[in-house]
Coordinates of C-alpha atoms in Angstrom, one line a residue:
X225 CA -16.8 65.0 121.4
X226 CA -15.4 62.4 123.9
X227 CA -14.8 63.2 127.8
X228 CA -12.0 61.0 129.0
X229 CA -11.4 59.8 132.3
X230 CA -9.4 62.3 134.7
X231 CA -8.2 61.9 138.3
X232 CA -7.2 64.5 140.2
X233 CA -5.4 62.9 143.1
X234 CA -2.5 62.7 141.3
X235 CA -0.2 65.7 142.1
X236 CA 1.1 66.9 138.3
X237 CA 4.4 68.4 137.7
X238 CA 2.7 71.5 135.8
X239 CA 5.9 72.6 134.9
X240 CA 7.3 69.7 133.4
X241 CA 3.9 68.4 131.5
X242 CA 3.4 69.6 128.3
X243 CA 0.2 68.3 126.7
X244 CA -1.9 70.5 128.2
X245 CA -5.2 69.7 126.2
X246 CA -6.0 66.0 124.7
X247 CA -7.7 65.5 121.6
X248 CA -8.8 61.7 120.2
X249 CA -10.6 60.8 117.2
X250 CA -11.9 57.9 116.2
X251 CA -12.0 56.3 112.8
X252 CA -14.7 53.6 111.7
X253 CA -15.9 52.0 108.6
X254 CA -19.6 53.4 109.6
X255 CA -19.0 56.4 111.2
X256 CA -16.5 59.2 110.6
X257 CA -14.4 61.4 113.0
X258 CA -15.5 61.7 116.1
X259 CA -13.4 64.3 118.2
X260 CA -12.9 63.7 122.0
X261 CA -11.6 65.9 124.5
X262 CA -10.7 66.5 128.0
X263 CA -9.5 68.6 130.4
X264 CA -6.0 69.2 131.6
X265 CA -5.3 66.4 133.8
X266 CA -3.1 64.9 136.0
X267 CA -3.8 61.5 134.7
X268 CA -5.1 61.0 131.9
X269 CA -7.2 57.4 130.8
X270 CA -7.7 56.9 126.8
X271 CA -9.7 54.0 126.7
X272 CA -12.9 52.3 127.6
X273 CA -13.1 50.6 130.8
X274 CA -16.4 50.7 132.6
X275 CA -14.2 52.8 135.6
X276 CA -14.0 55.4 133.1
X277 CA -15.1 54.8 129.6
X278 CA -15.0 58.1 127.5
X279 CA -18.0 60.0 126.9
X280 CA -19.1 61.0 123.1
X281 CA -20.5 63.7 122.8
X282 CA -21.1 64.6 118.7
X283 CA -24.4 65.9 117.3
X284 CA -23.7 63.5 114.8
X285 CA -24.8 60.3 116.4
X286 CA -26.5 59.7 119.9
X287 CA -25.0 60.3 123.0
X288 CA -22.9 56.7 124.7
X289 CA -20.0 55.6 125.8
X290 CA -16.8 54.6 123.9
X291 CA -17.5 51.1 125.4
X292 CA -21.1 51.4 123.8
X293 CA -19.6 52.7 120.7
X294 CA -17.4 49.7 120.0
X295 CA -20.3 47.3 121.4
X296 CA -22.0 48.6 118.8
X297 CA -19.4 48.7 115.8
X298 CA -17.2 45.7 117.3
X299 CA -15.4 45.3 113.8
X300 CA -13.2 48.5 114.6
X301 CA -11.5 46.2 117.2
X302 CA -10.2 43.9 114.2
X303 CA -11.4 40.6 113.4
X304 CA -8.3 39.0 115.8
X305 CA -8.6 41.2 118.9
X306 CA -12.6 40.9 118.5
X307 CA -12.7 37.1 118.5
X308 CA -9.6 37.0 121.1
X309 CA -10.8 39.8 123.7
X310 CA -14.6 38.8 123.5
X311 CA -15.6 42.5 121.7
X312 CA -13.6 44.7 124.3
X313 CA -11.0 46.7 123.8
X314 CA -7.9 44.8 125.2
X315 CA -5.8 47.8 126.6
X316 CA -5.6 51.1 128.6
X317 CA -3.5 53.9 127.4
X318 CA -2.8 57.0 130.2
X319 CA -0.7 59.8 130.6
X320 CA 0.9 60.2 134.2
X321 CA 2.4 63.4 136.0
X322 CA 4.0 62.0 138.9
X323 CA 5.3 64.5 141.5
X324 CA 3.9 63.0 144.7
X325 CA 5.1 59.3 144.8
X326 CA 2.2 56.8 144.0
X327 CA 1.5 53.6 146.2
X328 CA 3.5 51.0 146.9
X329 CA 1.5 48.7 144.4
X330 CA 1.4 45.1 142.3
X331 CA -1.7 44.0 140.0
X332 CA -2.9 40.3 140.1
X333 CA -2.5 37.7 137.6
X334 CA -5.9 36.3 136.3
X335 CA -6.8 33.8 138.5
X336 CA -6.7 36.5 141.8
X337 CA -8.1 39.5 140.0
X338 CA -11.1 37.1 139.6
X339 CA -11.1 35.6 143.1
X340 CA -10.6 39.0 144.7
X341 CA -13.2 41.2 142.7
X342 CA -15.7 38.1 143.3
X343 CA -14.8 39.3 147.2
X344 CA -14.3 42.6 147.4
X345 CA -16.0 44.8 143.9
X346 CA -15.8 47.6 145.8
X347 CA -12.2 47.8 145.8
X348 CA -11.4 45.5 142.9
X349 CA -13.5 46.5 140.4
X350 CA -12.8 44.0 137.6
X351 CA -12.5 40.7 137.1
X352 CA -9.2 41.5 134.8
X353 CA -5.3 40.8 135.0
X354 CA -3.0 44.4 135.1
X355 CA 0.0 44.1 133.0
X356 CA 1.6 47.5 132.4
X357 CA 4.2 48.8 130.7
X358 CA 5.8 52.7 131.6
X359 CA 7.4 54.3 129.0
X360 CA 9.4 57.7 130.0
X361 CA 8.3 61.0 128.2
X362 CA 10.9 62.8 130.6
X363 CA 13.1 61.3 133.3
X364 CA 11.4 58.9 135.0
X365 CA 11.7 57.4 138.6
X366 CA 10.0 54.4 139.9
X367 CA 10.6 51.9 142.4
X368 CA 10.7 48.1 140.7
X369 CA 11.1 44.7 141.8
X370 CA 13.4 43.0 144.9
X371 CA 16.8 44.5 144.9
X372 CA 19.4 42.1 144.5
X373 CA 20.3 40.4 147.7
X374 CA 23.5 41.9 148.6
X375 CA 21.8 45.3 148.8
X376 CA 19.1 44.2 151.1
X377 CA 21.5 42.7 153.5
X378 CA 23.7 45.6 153.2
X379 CA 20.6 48.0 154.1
X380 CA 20.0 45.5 157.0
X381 CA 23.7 45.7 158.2
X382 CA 23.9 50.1 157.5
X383 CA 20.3 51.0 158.7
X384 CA 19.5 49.4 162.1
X385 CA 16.2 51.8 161.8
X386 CA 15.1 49.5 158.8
X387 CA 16.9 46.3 160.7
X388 CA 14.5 46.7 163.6
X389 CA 11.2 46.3 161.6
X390 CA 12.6 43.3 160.2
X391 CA 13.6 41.4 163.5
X392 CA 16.6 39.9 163.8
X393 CA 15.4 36.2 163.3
X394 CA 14.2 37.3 159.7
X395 CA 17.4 39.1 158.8
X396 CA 19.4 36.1 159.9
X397 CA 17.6 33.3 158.3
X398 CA 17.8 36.0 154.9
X399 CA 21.7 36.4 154.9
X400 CA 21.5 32.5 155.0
X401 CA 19.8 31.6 152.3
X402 CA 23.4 31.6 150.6
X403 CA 22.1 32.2 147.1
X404 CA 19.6 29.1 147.4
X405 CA 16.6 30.6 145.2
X406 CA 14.1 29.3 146.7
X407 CA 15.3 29.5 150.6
X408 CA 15.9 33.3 149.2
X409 CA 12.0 33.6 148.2
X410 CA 10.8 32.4 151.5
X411 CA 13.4 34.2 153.3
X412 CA 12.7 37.1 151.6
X413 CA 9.0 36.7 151.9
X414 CA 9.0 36.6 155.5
X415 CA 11.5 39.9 155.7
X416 CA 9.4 42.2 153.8
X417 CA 5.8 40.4 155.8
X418 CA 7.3 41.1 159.4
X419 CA 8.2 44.5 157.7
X420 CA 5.1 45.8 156.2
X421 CA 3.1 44.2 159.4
X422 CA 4.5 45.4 162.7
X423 CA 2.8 47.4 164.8
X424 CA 2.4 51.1 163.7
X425 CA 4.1 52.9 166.9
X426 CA 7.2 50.4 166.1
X427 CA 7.1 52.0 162.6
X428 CA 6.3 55.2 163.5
X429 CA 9.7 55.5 166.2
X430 CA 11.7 53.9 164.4
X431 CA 11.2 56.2 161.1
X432 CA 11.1 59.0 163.5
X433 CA 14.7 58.2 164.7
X434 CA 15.8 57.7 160.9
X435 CA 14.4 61.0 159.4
X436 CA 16.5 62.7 163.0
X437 CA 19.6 60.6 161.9
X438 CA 20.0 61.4 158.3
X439 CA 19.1 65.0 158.6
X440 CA 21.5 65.4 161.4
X441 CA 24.0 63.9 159.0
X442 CA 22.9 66.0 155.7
X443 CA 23.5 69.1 157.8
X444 CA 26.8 68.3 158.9
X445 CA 27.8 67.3 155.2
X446 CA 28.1 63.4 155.8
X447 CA 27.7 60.9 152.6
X448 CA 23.9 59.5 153.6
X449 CA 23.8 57.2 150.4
X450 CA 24.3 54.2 152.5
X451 CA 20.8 55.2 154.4
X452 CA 19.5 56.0 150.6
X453 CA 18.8 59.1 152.5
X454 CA 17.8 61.8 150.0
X455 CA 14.5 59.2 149.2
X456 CA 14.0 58.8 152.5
X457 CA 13.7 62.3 153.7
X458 CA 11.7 63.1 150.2
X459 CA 9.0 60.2 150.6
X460 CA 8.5 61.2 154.1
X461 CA 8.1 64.6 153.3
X462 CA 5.0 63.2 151.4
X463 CA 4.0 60.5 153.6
X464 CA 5.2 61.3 157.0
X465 CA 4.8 58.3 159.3
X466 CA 4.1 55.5 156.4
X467 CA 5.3 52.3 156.5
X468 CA 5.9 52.4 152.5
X469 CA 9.1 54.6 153.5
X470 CA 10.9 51.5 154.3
X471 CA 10.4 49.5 150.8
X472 CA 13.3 51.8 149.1
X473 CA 15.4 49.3 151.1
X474 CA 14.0 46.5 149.6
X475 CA 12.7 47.6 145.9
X476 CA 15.2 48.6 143.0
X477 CA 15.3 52.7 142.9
X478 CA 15.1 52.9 139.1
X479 CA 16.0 56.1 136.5
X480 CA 14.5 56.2 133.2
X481 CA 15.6 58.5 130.3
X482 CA 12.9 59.5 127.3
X483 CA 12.0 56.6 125.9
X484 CA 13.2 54.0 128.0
X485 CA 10.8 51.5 129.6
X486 CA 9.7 49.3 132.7
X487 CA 7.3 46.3 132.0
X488 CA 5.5 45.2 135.5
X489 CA 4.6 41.8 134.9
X490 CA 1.4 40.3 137.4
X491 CA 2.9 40.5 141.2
X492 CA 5.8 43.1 140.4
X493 CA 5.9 45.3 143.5
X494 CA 6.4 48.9 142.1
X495 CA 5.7 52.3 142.5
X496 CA 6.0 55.8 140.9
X497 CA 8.0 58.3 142.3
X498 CA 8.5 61.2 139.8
X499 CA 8.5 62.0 136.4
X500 CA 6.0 62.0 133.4
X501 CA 5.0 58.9 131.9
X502 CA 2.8 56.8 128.7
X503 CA 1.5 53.8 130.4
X504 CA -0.4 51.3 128.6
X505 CA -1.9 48.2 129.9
X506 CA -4.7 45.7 130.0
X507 CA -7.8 47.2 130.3
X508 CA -8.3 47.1 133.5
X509 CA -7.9 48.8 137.1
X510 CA -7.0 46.2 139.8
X511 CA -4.4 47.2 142.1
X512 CA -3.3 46.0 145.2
X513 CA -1.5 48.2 147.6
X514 CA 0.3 49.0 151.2
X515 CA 1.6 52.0 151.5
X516 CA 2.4 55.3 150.4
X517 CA -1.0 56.4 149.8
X518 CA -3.9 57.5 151.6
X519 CA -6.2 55.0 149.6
X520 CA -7.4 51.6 150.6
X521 CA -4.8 49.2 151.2
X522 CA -4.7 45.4 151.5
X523 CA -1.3 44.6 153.1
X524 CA -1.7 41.0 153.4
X525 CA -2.7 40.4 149.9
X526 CA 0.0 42.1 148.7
X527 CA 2.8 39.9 150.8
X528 CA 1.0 37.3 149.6
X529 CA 1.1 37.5 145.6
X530 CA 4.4 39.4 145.4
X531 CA 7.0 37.7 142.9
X532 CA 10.4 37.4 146.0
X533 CA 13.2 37.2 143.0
X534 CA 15.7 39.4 143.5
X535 CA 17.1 41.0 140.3
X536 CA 19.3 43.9 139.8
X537 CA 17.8 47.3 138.0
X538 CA 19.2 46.4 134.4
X539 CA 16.8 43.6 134.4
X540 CA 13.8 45.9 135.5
X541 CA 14.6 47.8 132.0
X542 CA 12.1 46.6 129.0
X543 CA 14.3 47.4 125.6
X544 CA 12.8 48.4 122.6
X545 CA 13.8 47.3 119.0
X546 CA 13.8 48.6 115.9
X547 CA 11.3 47.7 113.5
X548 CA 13.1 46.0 110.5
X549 CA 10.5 47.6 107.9
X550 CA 10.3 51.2 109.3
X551 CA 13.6 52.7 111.1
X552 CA 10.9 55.4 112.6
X553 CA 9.7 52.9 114.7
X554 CA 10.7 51.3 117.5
X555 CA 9.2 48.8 119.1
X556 CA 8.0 47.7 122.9
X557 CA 6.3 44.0 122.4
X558 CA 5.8 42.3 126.0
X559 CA 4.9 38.7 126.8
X560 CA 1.2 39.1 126.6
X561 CA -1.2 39.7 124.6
X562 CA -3.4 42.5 125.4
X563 CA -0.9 45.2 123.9
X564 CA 2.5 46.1 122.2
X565 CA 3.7 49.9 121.8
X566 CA 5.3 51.9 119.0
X567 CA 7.7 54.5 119.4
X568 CA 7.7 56.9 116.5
X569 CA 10.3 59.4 115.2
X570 CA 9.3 60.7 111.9
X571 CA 12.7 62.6 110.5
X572 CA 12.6 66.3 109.9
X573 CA 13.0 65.3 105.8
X574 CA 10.1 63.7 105.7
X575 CA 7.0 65.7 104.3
X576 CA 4.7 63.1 104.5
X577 CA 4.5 59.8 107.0
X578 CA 1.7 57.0 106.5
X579 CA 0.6 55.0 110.0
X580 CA -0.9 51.9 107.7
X581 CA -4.0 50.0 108.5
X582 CA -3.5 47.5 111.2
X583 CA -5.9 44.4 111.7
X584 CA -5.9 46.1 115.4
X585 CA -7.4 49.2 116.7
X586 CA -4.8 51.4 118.1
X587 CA -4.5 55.1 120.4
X588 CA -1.7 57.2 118.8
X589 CA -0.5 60.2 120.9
X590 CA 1.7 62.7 119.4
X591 CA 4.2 64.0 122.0
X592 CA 6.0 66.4 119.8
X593 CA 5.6 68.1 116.7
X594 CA 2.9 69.4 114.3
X595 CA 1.2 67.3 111.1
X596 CA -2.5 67.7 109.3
X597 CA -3.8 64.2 109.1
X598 CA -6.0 62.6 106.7
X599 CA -7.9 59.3 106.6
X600 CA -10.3 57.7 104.4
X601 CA -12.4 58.0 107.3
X602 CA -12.5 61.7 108.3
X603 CA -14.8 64.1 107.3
X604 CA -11.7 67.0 107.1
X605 CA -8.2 67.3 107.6
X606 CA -7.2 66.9 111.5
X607 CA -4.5 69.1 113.0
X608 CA -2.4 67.6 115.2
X609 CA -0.1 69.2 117.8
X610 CA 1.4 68.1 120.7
X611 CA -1.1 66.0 123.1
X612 CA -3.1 65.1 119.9
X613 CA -4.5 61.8 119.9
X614 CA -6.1 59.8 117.5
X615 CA -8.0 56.3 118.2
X616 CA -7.4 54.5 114.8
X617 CA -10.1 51.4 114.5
X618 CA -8.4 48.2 112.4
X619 CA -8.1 48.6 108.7
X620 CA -7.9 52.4 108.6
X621 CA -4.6 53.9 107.3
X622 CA -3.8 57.6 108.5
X623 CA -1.6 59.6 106.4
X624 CA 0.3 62.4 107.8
X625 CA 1.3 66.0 105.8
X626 CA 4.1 67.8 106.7
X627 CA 5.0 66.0 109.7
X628 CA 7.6 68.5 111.4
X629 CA 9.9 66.4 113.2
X630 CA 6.9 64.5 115.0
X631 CA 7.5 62.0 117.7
X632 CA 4.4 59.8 118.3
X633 CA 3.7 56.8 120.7
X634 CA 1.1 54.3 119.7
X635 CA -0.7 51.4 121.6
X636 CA -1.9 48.7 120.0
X637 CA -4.3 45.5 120.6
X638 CA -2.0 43.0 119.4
X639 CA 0.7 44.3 116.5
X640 CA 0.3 43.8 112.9
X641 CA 2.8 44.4 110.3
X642 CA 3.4 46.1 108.2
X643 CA 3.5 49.1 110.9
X644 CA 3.5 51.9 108.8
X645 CA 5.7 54.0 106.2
X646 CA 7.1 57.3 105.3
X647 CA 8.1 59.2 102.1
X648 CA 8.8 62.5 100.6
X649 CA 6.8 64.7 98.4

């Protein structure tokens, strides 16, 4: 039996969270099953970073780490993602209840998650680049990217609160840049720097005298959309007094329906405001933050690294496609390396559904539904209900019986294809 990594600081939406209890088993060519369970959780980590590698814990072998498990047996990686990933298992999968936002975030690209966990372990505490990808299990809210400009300036002309932080200079030399990229970049850059470093009683007033506004307004029935209000009163219900507050002027407010997806790319400022989420990323936990949280935070490294492009929400959204071979599937294949997702929706006619061997390992989740699952592998048949999960190494096929209607989501090292198959019997 596996432990997975839990943290509790995250405040879950118990009532809209529905996989209670996770199970995981993992299939090798030397070993069979091995089950692995945690606790309910508000966030959940399936994986095997040194932060929070699972624990086995089976009478069948000796007691160790998932980590020390695949150290051990590194051909359940796959020939590829072993050779490529230096033995490790390239990605992270979670599961996130978000009802308290999260931080006002971005993860570094290589070359600064090395330089800044060389300088700071303690708060860094790999050496790894963060590339994540969100994918909406119910509706999902998150804050993404630089709104485009003629937002920000209209925020900076409606909300002299948010106007004040700013400074006037910085607003100006902004409004123009006249569409010039990079005078919008610097401009920008300097906008959102003055912002996030004036002094706190500056901050402090001036939010003050915007949460007195817009609830004076609210209360005598006025449209506060222009203020984005209902956010603002909302976050600072939850952070009363932070300077993260103010980014919902300059970050894209984004709305994801089931299934839809967000990919945060290295410097993508972001955050999580609500909702419950799959998340799967490289295998690793370096994030840099200012604001919205009461963790550490490292405001000038996050002005610093941000990416200043302004882009409107639709280009925030990450599509998925179809898989050509399987119309179950659906895909969600970013521009790196460490991981691709699968979406799938097994039809309430089929009676039986086949996830074929992959030269990758892979973490499937089952999000609804009920199957038995076989596998060369296991020692039994494996139930599966909702919050099931099953770490498949490479090479193993898992067959599914009686499949119910099942939706599943699966991460991957790197996809191989065929994906998998379905039939009736």
């Amino acid at each position: 039996m596996f432990y997975c990594r839990i943290n509790n600081h995250l405040k879950g939406a118990f009532d809209i969270l529905r996989l209670g209890f996770w199970y995981i088993y993992t299939h090798t060519h030397t070993h069979n099953c091995v089950l692995i369970t945690s606790l309910f959780s508000f966030k959940l980590w399936m994986g095997a970073h040194p932060k929070g590698d699972a624990l086995i814990k089976d009478n069948r072998i000796s007691q160790r780490t998932l980590g020390q498990w695949i150290a051990d047996f590194p051909g359940c990686l796959g020939s590829k993602v072993k050779d490529t990933f230096h033995g490790q298992l390239p990605f992270l999968f979670k599961v996130l209840s978000v009802k308290t936002a999260l931080s006002i975030q971005a993860h570094p690209n290589r070359e600064l998650a090395a330089r800044l966990h060389a300088q700071f372990p303690e708060h860094y505490p790999d050496n790894n680049h963060k590339p994540e990808m969100a994918i909406a299990l119910t509706q999902f809210e998150g804050l993404c990217g630089f709104r485009p400009m003629d937002e920000i300036l209209g925020f900076l002309k409606n909300v002299p609160e948010f106007r004040a932080l700013v400074g006037n200079e910085a607003a100006e030399e902004l409004q123009s840049a006249d569409g010039d990229p990079g005078r919008t970049s610097l401009a920008l850059k300097k906008c959102f720097t003055r912002m996030m470093n004036c002094e706190k009683k500056l901050f402090v007033d001036q939010l003050n005298m915007l949460v007195k506004r817009i609830s004076e307004e609210e209360a005598a029935g006025k449209d506060t959309s222009g203020s984005n209000g209902e956010l603002l009163l909302r976050l600072h219900s939850q952070y009363p007094g932070d300077i993260g507050c103010f980014s919902i002027y300059f970050l894209n407010r984004i709305l994801l329906q089931p299934g839809e997806a967000m990919f945060l790319g290295a410097n993508e400022p972001h955050a999580y405001l609500s909702g419950d989420c799959v998340e799967c990323m490289a295998c690793s936990d370096n994030t840099v933050r200012a604001g919205l949280t009461p963790k550490y935070i490292d405001v000038d490294t996050l002005c610093e690294m941000l990416n200043y492009s302004p882009a409107p929400v639709s280009a925030k959204l990450f599509p998925c496609v179809r898989d050509n071979a399987d119309p179950c599937v659906y895909l969600y294949d970013p521009p790196v390396p460490d991981f691709t997702v699968m979406r799938v929706q097994i039809p309430v006619s089929a009676r039986q559904y086949t996830v074929s061997a992959l030269d990758s390992a892979g973490i499937l989740l089952v999000i609804d539904g009920e199957a038995v699952a076989t596998s060369a592998a296991a020692l039994s048949d494996i139930t599966l209900t909702p919050g099931s999960v099953l770490f498949i190494s490479a090479n193993e096929s898992v067959s599914l019986q009686q499949p119910c209607k099942s939706r599943l989501i699966v991460g991957l090292g790197q996809r191989a294809a065929p994906v998998s198959r379905f039939g009736s019997v």
